[in-house]
XYZ file of N, CA and C in Angstrom:
411
model
N 19.135 59.387 28.703
C 19.391 58.002 28.518
C 18.159 57.210 28.936
N 17.841 56.223 28.139
C 16.652 55.419 28.400
C 17.008 54.280 29.349
N 16.016 53.927 30.157
C 16.230 52.797 31.069
C 15.993 51.488 30.309
N 16.676 50.372 30.679
C 16.498 49.098 29.973
C 15.063 48.598 30.103
N 14.602 47.992 29.036
C 13.245 47.456 29.012
C 13.237 46.146 29.790
N 12.280 45.998 30.682
C 12.185 44.772 31.461
C 11.467 43.703 30.642
N 11.932 42.500 30.769
C 11.299 41.370 30.093
C 10.433 40.652 31.120
N 9.157 40.827 30.982
C 8.259 40.140 31.907
C 7.578 38.990 31.175
N 7.463 37.859 31.862
C 6.784 36.712 31.287
C 7.682 35.784 30.485
N 8.966 36.038 30.419
C 9.879 35.188 29.641
C 9.962 33.791 30.251
N 10.015 33.717 31.554
C 10.095 32.410 32.220
C 8.827 31.603 31.959
N 7.691 32.274 31.911
C 6.430 31.574 31.645
C 6.419 30.995 30.234
N 6.893 31.739 29.283
C 6.937 31.247 27.902
C 7.910 30.069 27.796
N 9.065 30.168 28.433
C 10.020 29.064 28.409
C 9.419 27.811 29.043
N 8.699 27.975 30.120
C 8.055 26.831 30.788
C 7.005 26.192 29.894
N 6.222 27.008 29.207
C 5.195 26.471 28.306
C 5.824 25.698 27.148
N 6.924 26.182 26.629
C 7.610 25.488 25.540
C 8.175 24.156 26.046
N 8.728 24.149 27.249
C 9.255 22.912 27.824
C 8.147 21.886 28.030
N 6.980 22.329 28.492
C 5.847 21.421 28.684
C 5.365 20.887 27.339
N 5.346 21.711 26.311
C 4.942 21.286 24.978
C 5.904 20.210 24.441
N 7.199 20.411 24.603
C 8.184 19.417 24.148
C 8.015 18.116 24.922
N 7.795 18.208 26.222
C 7.577 17.018 27.034
C 6.319 16.269 26.594
N 5.242 17.016 26.306
C 3.992 16.385 25.864
C 4.186 15.665 24.532
N 4.929 16.251 23.609
C 5.204 15.585 22.336
C 6.017 14.305 22.545
N 6.960 14.326 23.451
C 7.734 13.130 23.755
C 6.877 12.025 24.350
N 5.974 12.388 25.247
C 5.082 11.394 25.857
C 4.138 10.820 24.809
N 3.589 11.654 23.942
C 2.703 11.164 22.874
C 3.446 10.221 21.928
N 4.679 10.531 21.609
C 5.470 9.647 20.761
C 5.707 8.301 21.425
N 5.986 8.314 22.712
C 6.206 7.070 23.449
C 4.932 6.236 23.495
N 3.795 6.867 23.707
C 2.516 6.149 23.727
C 2.229 5.536 22.351
N 2.521 6.266 21.289
C 2.326 5.737 19.937
C 3.208 4.530 19.667
N 4.460 4.580 20.093
C 5.359 3.440 19.923
C 4.873 2.236 20.717
N 4.369 2.483 21.918
C 3.859 1.384 22.739
C 2.655 0.727 22.062
N 1.772 1.511 21.487
C 0.599 0.958 20.802
C 1.016 0.112 19.597
N 2.007 0.573 18.854
C 2.484 -0.216 17.700
C 3.154 -1.501 18.151
N 3.859 -1.452 19.265
C 4.517 -2.659 19.780
C 3.482 -3.687 20.214
N 2.414 -3.248 20.836
C 1.354 -4.164 21.264
C 0.671 -4.779 20.046
N 0.444 -3.996 19.009
C -0.161 -4.512 17.787
C 0.740 -5.557 17.130
N 2.030 -5.291 17.064
C 2.968 -6.249 16.475
C 3.035 -7.524 17.306
N 2.947 -7.391 18.615
C 2.967 -8.551 19.488
C 1.735 -9.426 19.262
N 0.587 -8.802 19.042
C -0.636 -9.556 18.772
C -0.525 -10.326 17.460
N 0.033 -9.700 16.428
C 0.246 -10.387 15.157
C 1.200 -11.559 15.323
N 2.244 -11.360 16.088
C 3.223 -12.418 16.327
C 2.590 -13.589 17.061
N 1.750 -13.297 18.032
C 1.081 -14.358 18.789
C 0.213 -15.219 17.863
N -0.510 -14.588 16.953
C -1.345 -15.349 16.017
C -0.475 -16.215 15.096
N 0.667 -15.700 14.647
C 1.564 -16.493 13.794
C 2.133 -17.691 14.550
N 2.459 -17.490 15.814
C 2.969 -18.600 16.628
C 1.897 -19.674 16.767
N 0.664 -19.255 17.062
C -0.440 -20.210 17.192
C -0.663 -20.959 15.877
N -0.563 -20.250 14.751
C -0.749 -20.891 13.445
C 0.365 -21.907 13.177
N 1.587 -21.563 13.523
C 2.707 -22.490 13.319
C 2.534 -23.743 14.170
N 2.174 -23.544 15.438
C 1.980 -24.695 16.324
C 0.838 -25.586 15.837
N -0.245 -24.971 15.377
C -1.378 -25.760 14.886
C -1.002 -26.540 13.623
N -0.278 -25.906 12.712
C 0.138 -26.600 11.481
C 1.079 -27.758 11.810
N 1.994 -27.533 12.719
C 2.908 -28.607 13.115
C 2.148 -29.748 13.798
N 1.120 -29.412 14.559
C 0.298 -30.453 15.188
C -0.414 -31.289 14.125
N -0.958 -30.633 13.107
C -1.639 -31.356 12.030
C -0.661 -32.276 11.300
N 0.526 -31.776 10.996
C 1.520 -32.594 10.303
C 1.933 -33.770 11.177
N 2.050 -33.554 12.471
C 2.372 -34.647 13.382
C 1.290 -35.713 13.406
N 0.023 -35.292 13.389
C -1.080 -36.264 13.350
C -1.038 -37.053 12.037
N -0.733 -36.372 10.943
C -0.662 -37.045 9.653
C 0.522 -38.007 9.605
N 1.629 -37.635 10.224
C 2.805 -38.492 10.246
C 2.492 -39.798 10.973
N 1.708 -39.699 12.055
C 1.351 -40.892 12.837
C 0.269 -41.735 12.170
N -0.425 -41.176 11.187
C -1.532 -41.877 10.533
C -1.336 -41.825 9.014
N -0.186 -42.270 8.541
C 0.168 -42.115 7.128
C -0.735 -42.889 6.181
N -1.372 -43.938 6.656
C -2.264 -44.695 5.773
C -3.513 -43.904 5.408
N -3.878 -42.933 6.239
C -5.107 -42.152 6.010
C -4.821 -40.681 5.760
N -3.670 -40.371 5.205
C -3.292 -38.973 4.987
C -4.296 -38.244 4.104
N -4.816 -38.913 3.101
C -5.762 -38.262 2.181
C -7.035 -37.821 2.902
N -7.417 -38.503 3.977
C -8.626 -38.125 4.717
C -8.497 -36.752 5.376
N -7.290 -36.359 5.695
C -7.095 -35.054 6.327
C -7.353 -33.931 5.329
N -7.036 -34.167 4.071
C -7.249 -33.138 3.051
C -8.722 -32.996 2.696
N -9.497 -34.062 2.878
C -10.918 -33.992 2.514
C -11.806 -33.625 3.694
N -11.217 -33.415 4.855
C -12.007 -32.955 6.000
C -12.618 -34.072 6.809
N -11.846 -35.045 7.216
C -12.343 -36.131 8.058
C -12.579 -35.668 9.482
N -12.884 -36.604 10.361
C -13.197 -36.281 11.756
C -11.992 -35.675 12.473
N -10.813 -36.205 12.221
C -9.619 -35.668 12.872
C -9.364 -34.222 12.439
N -9.600 -33.946 11.144
C -9.439 -32.573 10.663
C -10.446 -31.645 11.321
N -11.692 -32.099 11.473
C -12.726 -31.269 12.099
C -12.371 -30.953 13.547
N -11.897 -31.939 14.291
C -11.498 -31.695 15.687
C -10.341 -30.709 15.760
N -9.362 -30.902 14.886
C -8.216 -30.001 14.864
C -8.638 -28.588 14.464
N -9.525 -28.483 13.497
C -10.000 -27.175 13.038
C -10.752 -26.438 14.141
N -11.561 -27.158 14.900
C -12.273 -26.532 16.022
C -11.296 -26.025 17.073
N -10.252 -26.783 17.332
C -9.226 -26.359 18.280
C -8.500 -25.122 17.754
N -8.258 -25.096 16.437
C -7.594 -23.955 15.820
C -8.397 -22.674 16.003
N -9.702 -22.752 15.761
C -10.559 -21.573 15.897
C -10.588 -21.107 17.354
N -10.414 -22.034 18.291
C -10.343 -21.648 19.694
C -9.103 -20.832 20.008
N -7.993 -21.095 19.315
C -6.757 -20.357 19.589
C -6.585 -19.132 18.689
N -7.137 -19.182 17.479
C -7.097 -18.022 16.568
C -8.525 -17.778 16.096
N -9.234 -16.836 16.691
C -10.638 -16.598 16.309
C -10.778 -16.278 14.816
N -11.735 -16.931 14.175
C -12.016 -16.681 12.769
C -11.059 -17.348 11.798
N -10.191 -18.203 12.285
C -9.205 -18.840 11.406
C -9.849 -19.926 10.558
N -9.342 -20.079 9.352
C -9.740 -21.180 8.483
C -8.465 -21.888 8.031
N -8.603 -23.180 7.757
C -7.424 -23.950 7.375
C -7.729 -24.838 6.185
N -6.723 -25.046 5.374
C -6.814 -26.007 4.281
C -5.582 -26.910 4.354
N -5.806 -28.160 3.986
C -4.719 -29.136 3.944
C -4.714 -29.737 2.543
N -3.575 -29.676 1.883
C -3.431 -30.264 0.555
C -2.374 -31.362 0.621
N -2.666 -32.481 -0.027
C -1.737 -33.608 -0.047
C -1.477 -33.981 -1.500
N -0.199 -34.046 -1.869
C 0.209 -34.456 -3.214
C 1.157 -35.634 -3.044
N 0.805 -36.761 -3.662
C 1.637 -37.955 -3.565
C 2.509 -38.079 -4.814
N 3.782 -38.277 -4.602
C 4.733 -38.473 -5.702
C 5.535 -39.739 -5.427
N 6.182 -40.217 -6.448
C 7.002 -41.413 -6.329
C 8.471 -40.989 -6.372
N 9.228 -41.386 -5.371
C 10.649 -41.040 -5.329
C 11.418 -41.948 -6.285
N 12.658 -41.615 -6.599
C 13.463 -42.489 -7.468
C 13.623 -43.905 -6.905
N 13.483 -44.053 -5.589
C 13.606 -45.382 -4.976
C 12.250 -46.089 -4.917
N 11.284 -45.599 -5.696
C 9.926 -46.158 -5.748
C 9.223 -46.172 -4.391
N 9.377 -45.098 -3.664
C 8.699 -44.922 -2.375
C 7.698 -43.786 -2.538
N 6.477 -44.021 -2.067
C 5.474 -42.961 -2.115
C 5.841 -41.872 -1.114
N 5.939 -40.664 -1.620
C 6.240 -39.509 -0.779
C 5.058 -38.561 -0.873
N 4.626 -38.079 0.273
C 3.495 -37.155 0.280
C 3.955 -35.768 0.694
N 3.623 -34.809 -0.156
C 3.891 -33.411 0.189
C 2.625 -32.864 0.823
N 2.733 -32.426 2.044
C 1.591 -31.907 2.793
C 1.753 -30.401 2.931
N 0.721 -29.658 2.533
C 0.726 -28.203 2.664
C -0.438 -27.801 3.554
N -0.124 -27.214 4.688
C -1.150 -26.733 5.624
C -1.132 -25.211 5.559
N -2.265 -24.624 5.183
C -2.394 -23.172 5.093
C -3.469 -22.707 6.058
N -3.109 -21.764 6.894
C -4.045 -21.202 7.873
C -4.176 -19.717 7.585
N -5.414 -19.248 7.473
C -5.670 -17.828 7.228
C -6.556 -17.285 8.340
N -6.366 -16.017 8.641
C -7.179 -15.355 9.661
C -7.138 -13.852 9.414
N -8.086 -13.170 10.013
C -8.164 -11.709 9.930
C -8.200 -11.187 11.357
N -7.217 -10.374 11.709
C -7.130 -9.884 13.085
C -8.213 -8.854 13.380
N -8.419 -7.934 12.454
C -9.463 -6.923 12.585
C -10.268 -6.904 11.296
N -11.516 -6.454 11.393
C -12.420 -6.501 10.238
C -11.886 -5.695 9.052
N -11.225 -4.586 9.290
C -10.783 -3.721 8.201
C -9.430 -4.119 7.631
N -8.769 -5.096 8.228
C -7.433 -5.471 7.783
C -7.471 -6.578 6.736
N -6.368 -6.714 6.026
C -6.242 -7.775 5.031
C -6.063 -9.117 5.739
N -6.301 -10.189 4.989
C -6.129 -11.528 5.549
C -4.654 -11.809 5.820
N -4.403 -12.453 6.949
C -3.070 -12.969 7.258
C -3.059 -14.437 6.865
N -1.916 -14.925 6.446
C -1.826 -16.310 6.017
C -0.498 -16.896 6.467
N -0.535 -18.166 6.836
C 0.686 -18.872 7.235
C 0.633 -20.261 6.600
N 1.672 -20.628 5.891
C 1.726 -21.914 5.191
C 2.935 -22.704 5.663
N 2.690 -23.978 5.953
C 3.759 -24.895 6.341
C 3.721 -26.069 5.365
N 4.878 -26.421 4.808
C 4.985 -27.539 3.871
C 5.896 -28.595 4.484
N 5.453 -29.847 4.415
C 6.265 -30.950 4.934
C 6.174 -32.125 3.967
N 7.162 -32.990 4.026
C 7.171 -34.208 3.203
C 7.114 -35.405 4.126
N 6.177 -36.306 3.839
C 6.015 -37.522 4.636
C 6.447 -38.714 3.806
N 7.302 -39.523 4.381
C 7.711 -40.781 3.750
C 7.561 -41.895 4.774
N 7.227 -43.082 4.330
C 7.110 -44.186 5.290
C 8.423 -44.415 6.027
N 8.299 -44.736 7.301
C 9.501 -44.944 8.132
C 10.159 -46.278 7.825
């Protein structure tokens, strides 16, 4: 009768497999964390773009007689644009104003503020557009 064969090194192999599974789990967690940080950075830029566009529309609302000057790049637009670049590096902005006449014969201005930026050199342009309508109070 033969004696049973001893299994040597089985515990070592099991330990190595457990460490490998743990390492894969840690790598997956690190990858998820990196993607979350990237998404957070994109969100921060969108928030800054929204706040800047709302600020521009607010300035135009308070200065309705000179709304067309904002679309052509007046001094107020230049100051606002410089502030924008300070909060979103490399951002560019355009302001378009279209005046229409309402059925009640009131001039209504449609203001479109578009802000574009590139987060990284190899990425596509990001864009955020806010549209508002201004009517005399």
